[in-house]
Tab-separated table of C-alpha atoms in Angstrom:
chain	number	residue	atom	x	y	z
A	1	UNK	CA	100.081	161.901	80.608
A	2	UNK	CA	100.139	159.030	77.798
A	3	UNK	CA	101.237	160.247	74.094
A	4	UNK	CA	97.925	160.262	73.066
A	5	UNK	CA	97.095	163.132	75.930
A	6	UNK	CA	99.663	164.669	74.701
A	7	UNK	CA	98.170	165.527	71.288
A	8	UNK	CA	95.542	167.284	72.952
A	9	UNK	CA	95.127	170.894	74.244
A	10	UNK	CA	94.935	171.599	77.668
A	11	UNK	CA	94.419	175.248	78.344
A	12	UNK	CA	93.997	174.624	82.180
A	13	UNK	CA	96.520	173.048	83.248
A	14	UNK	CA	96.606	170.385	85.868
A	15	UNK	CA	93.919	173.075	87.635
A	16	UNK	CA	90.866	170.683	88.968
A	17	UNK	CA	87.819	172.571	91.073
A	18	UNK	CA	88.162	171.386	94.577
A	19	UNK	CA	84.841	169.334	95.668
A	20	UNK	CA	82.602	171.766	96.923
A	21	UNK	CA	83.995	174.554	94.653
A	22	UNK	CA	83.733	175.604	91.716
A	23	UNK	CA	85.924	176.881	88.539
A	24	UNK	CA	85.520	179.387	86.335
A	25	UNK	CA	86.241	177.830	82.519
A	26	UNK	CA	84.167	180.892	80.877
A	27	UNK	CA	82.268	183.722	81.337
A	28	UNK	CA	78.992	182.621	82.968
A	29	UNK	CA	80.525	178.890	83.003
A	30	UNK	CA	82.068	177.312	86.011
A	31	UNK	CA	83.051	173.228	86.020
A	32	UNK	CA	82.045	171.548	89.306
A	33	UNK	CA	83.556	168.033	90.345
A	34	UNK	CA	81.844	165.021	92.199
A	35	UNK	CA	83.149	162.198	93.666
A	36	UNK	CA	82.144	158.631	92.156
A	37	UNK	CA	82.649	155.249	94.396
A	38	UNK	CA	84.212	153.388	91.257
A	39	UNK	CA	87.335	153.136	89.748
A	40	UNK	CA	86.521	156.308	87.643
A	41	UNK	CA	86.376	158.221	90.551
A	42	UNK	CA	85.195	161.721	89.611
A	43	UNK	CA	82.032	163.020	87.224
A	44	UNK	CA	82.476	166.628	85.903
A	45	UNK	CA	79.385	169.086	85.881
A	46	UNK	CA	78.526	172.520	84.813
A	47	UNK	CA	76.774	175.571	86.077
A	48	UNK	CA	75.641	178.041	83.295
A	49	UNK	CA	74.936	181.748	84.222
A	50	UNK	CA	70.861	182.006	82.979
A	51	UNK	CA	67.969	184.100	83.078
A	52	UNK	CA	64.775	182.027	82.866
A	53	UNK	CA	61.344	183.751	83.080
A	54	UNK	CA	62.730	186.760	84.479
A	55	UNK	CA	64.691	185.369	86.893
A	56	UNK	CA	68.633	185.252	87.341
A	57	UNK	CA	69.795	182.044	88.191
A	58	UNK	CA	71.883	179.306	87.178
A	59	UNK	CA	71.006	176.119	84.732
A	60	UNK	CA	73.346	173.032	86.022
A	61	UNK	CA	74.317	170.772	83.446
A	62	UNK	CA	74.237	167.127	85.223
A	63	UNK	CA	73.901	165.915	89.385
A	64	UNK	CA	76.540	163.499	89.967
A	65	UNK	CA	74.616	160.013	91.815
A	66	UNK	CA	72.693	160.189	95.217
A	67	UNK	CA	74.226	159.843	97.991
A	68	UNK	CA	75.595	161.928	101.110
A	69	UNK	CA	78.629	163.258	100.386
A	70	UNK	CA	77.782	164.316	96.589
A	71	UNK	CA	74.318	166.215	98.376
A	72	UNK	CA	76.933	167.823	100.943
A	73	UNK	CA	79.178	169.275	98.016
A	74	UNK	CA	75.906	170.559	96.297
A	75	UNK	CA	74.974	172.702	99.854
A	76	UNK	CA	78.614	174.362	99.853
A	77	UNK	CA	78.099	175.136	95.992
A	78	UNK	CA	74.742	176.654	96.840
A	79	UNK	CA	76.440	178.531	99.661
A	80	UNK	CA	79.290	179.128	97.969
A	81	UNK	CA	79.611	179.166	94.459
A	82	UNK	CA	75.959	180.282	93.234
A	83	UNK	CA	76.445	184.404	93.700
A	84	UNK	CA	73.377	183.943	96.417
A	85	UNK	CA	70.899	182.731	93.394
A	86	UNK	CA	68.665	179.608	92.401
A	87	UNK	CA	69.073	176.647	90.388
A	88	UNK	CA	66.869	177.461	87.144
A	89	UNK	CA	66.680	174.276	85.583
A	90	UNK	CA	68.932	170.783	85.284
A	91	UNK	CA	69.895	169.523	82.322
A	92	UNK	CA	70.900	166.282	82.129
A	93	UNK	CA	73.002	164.529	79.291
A	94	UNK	CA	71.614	161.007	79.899
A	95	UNK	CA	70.342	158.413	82.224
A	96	UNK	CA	73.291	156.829	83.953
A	97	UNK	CA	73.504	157.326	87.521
A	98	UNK	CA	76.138	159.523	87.732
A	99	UNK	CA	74.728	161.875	85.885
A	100	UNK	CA	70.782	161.965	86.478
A	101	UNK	CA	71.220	160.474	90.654
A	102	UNK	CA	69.770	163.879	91.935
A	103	UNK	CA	68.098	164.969	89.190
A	104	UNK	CA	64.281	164.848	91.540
A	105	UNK	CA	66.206	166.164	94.550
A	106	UNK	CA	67.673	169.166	92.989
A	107	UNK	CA	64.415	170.211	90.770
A	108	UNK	CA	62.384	169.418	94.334
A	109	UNK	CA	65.258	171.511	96.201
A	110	UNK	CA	64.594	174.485	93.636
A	111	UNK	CA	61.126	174.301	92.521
A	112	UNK	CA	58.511	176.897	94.219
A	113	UNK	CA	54.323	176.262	93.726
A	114	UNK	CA	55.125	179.723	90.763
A	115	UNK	CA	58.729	178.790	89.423
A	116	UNK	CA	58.982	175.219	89.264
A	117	UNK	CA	62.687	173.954	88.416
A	118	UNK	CA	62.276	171.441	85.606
A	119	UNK	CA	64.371	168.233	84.531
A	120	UNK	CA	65.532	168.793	80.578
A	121	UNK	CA	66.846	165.425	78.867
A	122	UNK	CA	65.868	163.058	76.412
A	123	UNK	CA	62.543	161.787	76.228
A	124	UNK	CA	63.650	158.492	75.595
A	125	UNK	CA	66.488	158.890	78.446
A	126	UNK	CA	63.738	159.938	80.610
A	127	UNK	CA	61.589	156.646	79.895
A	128	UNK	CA	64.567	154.342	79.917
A	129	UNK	CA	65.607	156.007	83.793
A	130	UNK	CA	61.853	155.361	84.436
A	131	UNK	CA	62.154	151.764	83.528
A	132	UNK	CA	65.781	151.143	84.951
A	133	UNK	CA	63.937	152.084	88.841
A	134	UNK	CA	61.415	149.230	88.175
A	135	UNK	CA	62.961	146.455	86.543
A	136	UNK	CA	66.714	145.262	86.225
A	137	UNK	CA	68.640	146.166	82.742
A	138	UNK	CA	71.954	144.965	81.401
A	139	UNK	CA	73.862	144.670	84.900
A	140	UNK	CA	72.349	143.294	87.776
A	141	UNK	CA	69.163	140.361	87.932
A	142	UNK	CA	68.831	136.920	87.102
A	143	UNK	CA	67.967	137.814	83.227
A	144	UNK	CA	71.358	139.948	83.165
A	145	UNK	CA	73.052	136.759	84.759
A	146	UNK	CA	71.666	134.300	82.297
A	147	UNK	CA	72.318	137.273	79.127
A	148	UNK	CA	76.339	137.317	80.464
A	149	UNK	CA	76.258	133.350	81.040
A	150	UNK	CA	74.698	132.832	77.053
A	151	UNK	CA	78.049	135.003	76.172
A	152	UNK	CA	80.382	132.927	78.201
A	153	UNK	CA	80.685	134.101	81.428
A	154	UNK	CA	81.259	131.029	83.566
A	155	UNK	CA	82.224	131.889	86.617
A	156	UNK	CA	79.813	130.452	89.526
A	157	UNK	CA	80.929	133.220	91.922
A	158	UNK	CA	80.533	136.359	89.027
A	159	UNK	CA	77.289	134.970	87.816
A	160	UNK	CA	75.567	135.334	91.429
A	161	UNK	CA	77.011	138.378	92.075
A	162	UNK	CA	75.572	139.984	89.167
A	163	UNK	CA	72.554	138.259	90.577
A	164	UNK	CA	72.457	139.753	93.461
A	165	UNK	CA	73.079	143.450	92.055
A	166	UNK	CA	69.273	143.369	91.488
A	167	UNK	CA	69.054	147.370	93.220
A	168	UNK	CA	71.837	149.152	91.426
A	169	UNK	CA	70.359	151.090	89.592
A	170	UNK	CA	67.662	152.353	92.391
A	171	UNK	CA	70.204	152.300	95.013
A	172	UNK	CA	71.961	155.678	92.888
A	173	UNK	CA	68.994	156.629	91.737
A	174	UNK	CA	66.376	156.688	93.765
A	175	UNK	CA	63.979	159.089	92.450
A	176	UNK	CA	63.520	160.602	88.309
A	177	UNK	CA	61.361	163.894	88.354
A	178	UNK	CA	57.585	163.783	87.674
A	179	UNK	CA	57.551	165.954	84.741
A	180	UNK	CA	60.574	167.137	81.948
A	181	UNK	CA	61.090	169.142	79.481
A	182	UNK	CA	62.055	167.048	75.932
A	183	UNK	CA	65.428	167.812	74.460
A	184	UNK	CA	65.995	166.252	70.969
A	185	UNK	CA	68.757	166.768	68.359
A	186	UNK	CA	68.847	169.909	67.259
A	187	UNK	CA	67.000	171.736	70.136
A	188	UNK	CA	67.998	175.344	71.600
A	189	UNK	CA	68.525	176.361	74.469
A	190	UNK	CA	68.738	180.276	75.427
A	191	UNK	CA	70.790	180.380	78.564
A	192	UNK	CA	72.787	183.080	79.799
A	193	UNK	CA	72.312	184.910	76.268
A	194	UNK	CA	73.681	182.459	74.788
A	195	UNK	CA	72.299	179.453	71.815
A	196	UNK	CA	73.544	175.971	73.135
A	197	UNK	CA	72.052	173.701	70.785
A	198	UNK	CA	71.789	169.826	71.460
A	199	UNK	CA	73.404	167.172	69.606
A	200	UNK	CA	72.054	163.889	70.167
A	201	UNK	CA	74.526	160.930	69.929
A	202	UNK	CA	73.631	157.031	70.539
A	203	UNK	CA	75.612	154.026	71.660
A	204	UNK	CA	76.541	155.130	75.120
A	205	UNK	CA	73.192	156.043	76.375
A	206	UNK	CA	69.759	155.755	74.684
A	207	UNK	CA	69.516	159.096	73.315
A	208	UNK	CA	72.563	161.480	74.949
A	209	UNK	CA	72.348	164.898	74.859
A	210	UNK	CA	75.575	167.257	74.344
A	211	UNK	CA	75.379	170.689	74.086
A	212	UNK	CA	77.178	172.944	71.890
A	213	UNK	CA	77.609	176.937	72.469
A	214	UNK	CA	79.122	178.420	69.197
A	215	UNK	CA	79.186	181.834	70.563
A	216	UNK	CA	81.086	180.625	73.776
A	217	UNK	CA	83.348	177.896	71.596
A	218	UNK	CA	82.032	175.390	73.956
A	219	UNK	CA	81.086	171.945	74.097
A	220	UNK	CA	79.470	170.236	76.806
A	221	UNK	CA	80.324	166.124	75.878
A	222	UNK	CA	78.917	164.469	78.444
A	223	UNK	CA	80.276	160.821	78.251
A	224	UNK	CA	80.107	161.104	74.125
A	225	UNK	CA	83.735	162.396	74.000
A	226	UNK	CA	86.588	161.913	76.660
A	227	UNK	CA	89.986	163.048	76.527
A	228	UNK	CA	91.472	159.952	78.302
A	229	UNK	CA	89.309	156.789	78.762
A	230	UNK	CA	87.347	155.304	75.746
A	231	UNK	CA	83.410	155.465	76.416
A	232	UNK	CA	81.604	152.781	77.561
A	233	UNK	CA	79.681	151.537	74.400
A	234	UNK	CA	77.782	148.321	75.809
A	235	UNK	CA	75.291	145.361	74.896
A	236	UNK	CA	72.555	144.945	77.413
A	237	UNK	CA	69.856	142.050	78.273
A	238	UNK	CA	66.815	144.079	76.687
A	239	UNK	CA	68.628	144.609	73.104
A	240	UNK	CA	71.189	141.552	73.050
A	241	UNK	CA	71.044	141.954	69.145
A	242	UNK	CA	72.183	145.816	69.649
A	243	UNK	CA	75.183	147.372	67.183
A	244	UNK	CA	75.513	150.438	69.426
A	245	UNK	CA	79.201	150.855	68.540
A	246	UNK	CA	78.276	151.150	65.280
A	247	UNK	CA	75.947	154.170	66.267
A	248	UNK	CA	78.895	155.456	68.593
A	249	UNK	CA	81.404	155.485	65.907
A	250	UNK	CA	78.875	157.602	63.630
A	251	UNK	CA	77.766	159.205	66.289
A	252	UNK	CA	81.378	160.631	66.735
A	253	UNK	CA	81.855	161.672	63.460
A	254	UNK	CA	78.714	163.981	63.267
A	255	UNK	CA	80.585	166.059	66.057
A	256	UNK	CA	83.237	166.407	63.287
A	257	UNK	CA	81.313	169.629	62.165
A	258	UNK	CA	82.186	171.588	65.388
A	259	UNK	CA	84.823	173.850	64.536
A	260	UNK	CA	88.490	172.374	65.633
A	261	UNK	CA	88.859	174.919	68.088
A	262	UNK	CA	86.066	173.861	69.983
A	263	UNK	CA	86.785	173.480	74.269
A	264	UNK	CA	85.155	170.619	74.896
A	265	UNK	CA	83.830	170.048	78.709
A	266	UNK	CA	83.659	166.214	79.166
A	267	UNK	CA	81.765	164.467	82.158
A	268	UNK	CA	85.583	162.722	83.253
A	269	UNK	CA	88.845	164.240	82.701
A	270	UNK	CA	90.167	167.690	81.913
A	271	UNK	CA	88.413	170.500	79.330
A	272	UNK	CA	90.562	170.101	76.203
A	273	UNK	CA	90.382	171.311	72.565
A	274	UNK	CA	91.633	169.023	70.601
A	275	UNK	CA	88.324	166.908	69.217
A	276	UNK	CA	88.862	166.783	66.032
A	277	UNK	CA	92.239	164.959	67.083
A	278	UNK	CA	90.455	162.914	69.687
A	279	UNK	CA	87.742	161.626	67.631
A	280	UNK	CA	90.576	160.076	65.136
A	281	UNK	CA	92.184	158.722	68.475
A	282	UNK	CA	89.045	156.753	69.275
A	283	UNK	CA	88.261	155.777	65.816
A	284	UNK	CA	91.873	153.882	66.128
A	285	UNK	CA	91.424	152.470	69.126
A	286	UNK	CA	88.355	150.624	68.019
A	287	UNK	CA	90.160	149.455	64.966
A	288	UNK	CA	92.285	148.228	66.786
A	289	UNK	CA	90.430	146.421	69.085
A	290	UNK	CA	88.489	145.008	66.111
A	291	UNK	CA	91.227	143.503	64.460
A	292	UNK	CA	92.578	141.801	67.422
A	293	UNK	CA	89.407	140.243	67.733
A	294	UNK	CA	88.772	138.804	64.110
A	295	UNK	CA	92.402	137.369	64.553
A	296	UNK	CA	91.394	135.580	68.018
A	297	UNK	CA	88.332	134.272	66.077
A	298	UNK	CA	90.022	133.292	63.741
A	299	UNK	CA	92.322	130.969	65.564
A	300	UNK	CA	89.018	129.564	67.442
A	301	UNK	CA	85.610	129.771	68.092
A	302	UNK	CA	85.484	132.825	70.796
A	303	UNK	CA	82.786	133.584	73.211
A	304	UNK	CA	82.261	137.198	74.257
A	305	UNK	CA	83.952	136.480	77.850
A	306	UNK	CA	87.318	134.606	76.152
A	307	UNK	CA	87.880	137.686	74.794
A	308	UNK	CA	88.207	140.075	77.600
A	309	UNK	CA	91.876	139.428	78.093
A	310	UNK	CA	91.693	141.268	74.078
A	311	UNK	CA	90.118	143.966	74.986
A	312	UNK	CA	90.966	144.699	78.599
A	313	UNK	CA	94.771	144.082	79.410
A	314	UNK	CA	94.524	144.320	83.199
A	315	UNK	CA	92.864	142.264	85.965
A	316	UNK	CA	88.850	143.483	86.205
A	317	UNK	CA	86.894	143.628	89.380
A	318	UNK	CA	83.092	142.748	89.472
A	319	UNK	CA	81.840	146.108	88.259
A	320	UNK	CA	84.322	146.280	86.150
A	321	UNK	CA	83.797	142.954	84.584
A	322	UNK	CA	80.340	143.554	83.905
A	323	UNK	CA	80.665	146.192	81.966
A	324	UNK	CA	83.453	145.207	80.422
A	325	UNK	CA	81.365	142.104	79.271
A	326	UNK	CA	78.770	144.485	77.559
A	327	UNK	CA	81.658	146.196	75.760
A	328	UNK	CA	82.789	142.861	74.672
A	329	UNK	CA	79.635	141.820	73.187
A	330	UNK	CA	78.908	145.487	71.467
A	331	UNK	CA	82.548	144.761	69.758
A	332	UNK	CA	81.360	141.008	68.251
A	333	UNK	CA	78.265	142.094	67.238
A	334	UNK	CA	79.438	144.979	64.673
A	335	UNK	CA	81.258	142.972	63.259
A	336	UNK	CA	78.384	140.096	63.094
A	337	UNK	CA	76.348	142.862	62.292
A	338	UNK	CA	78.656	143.834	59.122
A	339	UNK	CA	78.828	140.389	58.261
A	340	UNK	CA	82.470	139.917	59.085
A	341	UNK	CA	81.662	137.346	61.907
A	342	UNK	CA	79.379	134.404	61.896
A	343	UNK	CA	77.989	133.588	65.323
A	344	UNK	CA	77.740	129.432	66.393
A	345	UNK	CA	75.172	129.382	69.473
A	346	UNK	CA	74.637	124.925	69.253
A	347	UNK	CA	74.755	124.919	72.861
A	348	UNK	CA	73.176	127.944	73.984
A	349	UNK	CA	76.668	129.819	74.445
A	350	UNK	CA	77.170	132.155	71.744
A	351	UNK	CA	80.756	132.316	69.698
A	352	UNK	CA	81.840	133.750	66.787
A	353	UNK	CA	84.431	132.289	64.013
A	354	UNK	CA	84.893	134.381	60.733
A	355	UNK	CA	82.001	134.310	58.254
């Protein structure tokens, strides 16, 4: 545990649900953990005790991506871990594989011609998973190639890789439900007896969704707010102009209005309370960041790839590096954006020097 974890709360321990199982964190709420084939190994998700058109059942919060072994897990938690009742509904947070992979095979697993089991997210998640199965965005393709290349990255072997990754997002998820039901900021949700309303939060995802319980002191994060690991926050091919870590950031401090006792549930790592605490952790780190980047800027023109050593001070495979370039470019263009950088493209390779 870093010092950082160590200004946060957690009331669990070291305890982790076996995969398969399930853990009660409370009443009516029970954490599940999946298995990811990354780094970040693991994705967090949630099974609510509901009622739902007069039937008992269970809302899940998130799928985990599709694939074998996550589907096998999901059979011993319907075995094992449901009380012998159905899957209501799945809510899903937001569109990245990990979290809506078996979105359309649970709600098809569940779903009878009377009680159909319906997909809740984000409309605009919804549309943006739509468009990620047809066409390549932000990291795999030719145009995500050519994006990373106009931002520096050089490296023959890199660029066709990313190339080549022109199924990624298909190959994890390879179906998005039909029909959903729209969640927006501020929506409600009765589950369980129990008002979870939705906070929407931008610069990770299109339009996330967390979920706050006040009656249960509960927040559901998703990837908004993590206890360990700094969210991704990236720029992708279809926005290359984007400031989403300027939305993060704000995004962050709306959540400052949850009450400092608040458990929060993220989608990696351990439930902690503490986000009050955490929030001012991740405001620093980006500081940080962004000051080490104006001073390499300002000792020469820099290039969204020369500064990965900045940001990221350990060796980064190819997964890694391509989202890692995205998080690069979301850090020079805030502070473009803001007017604190000037950006020099005369050869079609974009750097930035100090406005």
């Amino acid at each position: 545990m870093n010092d950082l974890e160590r200004q946060l709360d957690y009331p669990l321990g070291e305890r982790l649900p076996p995969l398969g199982e399930a853990l009660d964190v409370a009443p009516g709420v029970r954490w599940v953990r999946m298995g990811l084939p990354f780094q970040l190994d693991h994705i967090n998700l949630w099974l609510l005790r509901d009622r739902l058109d007069g039937r008992e059942g269970w809302t899940v919060v998130d799928c985990g991506i599709a694939d074998d072994s996550t589907r096998g897990a999901w059979e011993r938690l319907f075995a094992e871990a449901l009380d012998g009742l159905p899957v209501l509904r799945v809510v899903v947070t937001h569109m990245h594989p990990d979290h809506i992979g078996l979105a359309d095979w649970l709600t098809r697993r569940w779903s009878t011609p009377e009680q159909p089991c319906r997909l809740w997210i984000s409309a605009t998640d919804y549309h943006v998973a739509q468009l990620a199965r047809s066409i390549n965005t932000g990291v795999g393709g030719e145009v995500a190639a050519r994006f990373m290349a106009s931002h520096g990255l050089s490296d023959p072997q890199a660029l066709e890789r990313i190339r080549g990754r022109r199924n990624y997002y298909v190959t994890m998820v390879p179906a998005v439900p039909e029909r959903f039901q729209r969640l927006r900021d501020g929506s409600v949700l009765q589950v369980g007896g129990h008002a979870w309303q939705a906070i929407a939060g931008y610069g990770h995802a299109p339009e996330h969704i967390a979920l706050h319980a006040p009656s249960l002191g509960l927040l559901i994060s998703g990837d908004m707010v993590l206890p360990r690991i700094s969210t991704n926050v990236s720029v992708i091919d279809v926005e290359p102009e984007a400031d989403p870590l300027r939305d993060y950031l704000d995004s962050l401090d709306a959540m400052r209005v949850l009450p400092t006792d608040t458990l929060v549930l993220p989608s990696h790592g351990r439930p902690f309370r503490g986000l009050h605490t955490r929030i001012d952790q991740l405001h620093a780190h980006h500081d940080e960041r962004l000051r080490d980047l104006m001073q390499a800027c300002a000792e020469a023109p820099r290039t969204a790839a020369d500064i990965l050593p900045v940001l990221f001070r350990r060796p980064l495979d190819l997964h890694q590096t391509a989202f890692a370039m995205g998080e690069s470019i979301a850090h020079l263009n805030l502070l473009w954006r803001a007017g604190r950088l000037r950006r020099i493209s005369d050869d079609g390779v974009h750097r930035f020097v100090p406005a």
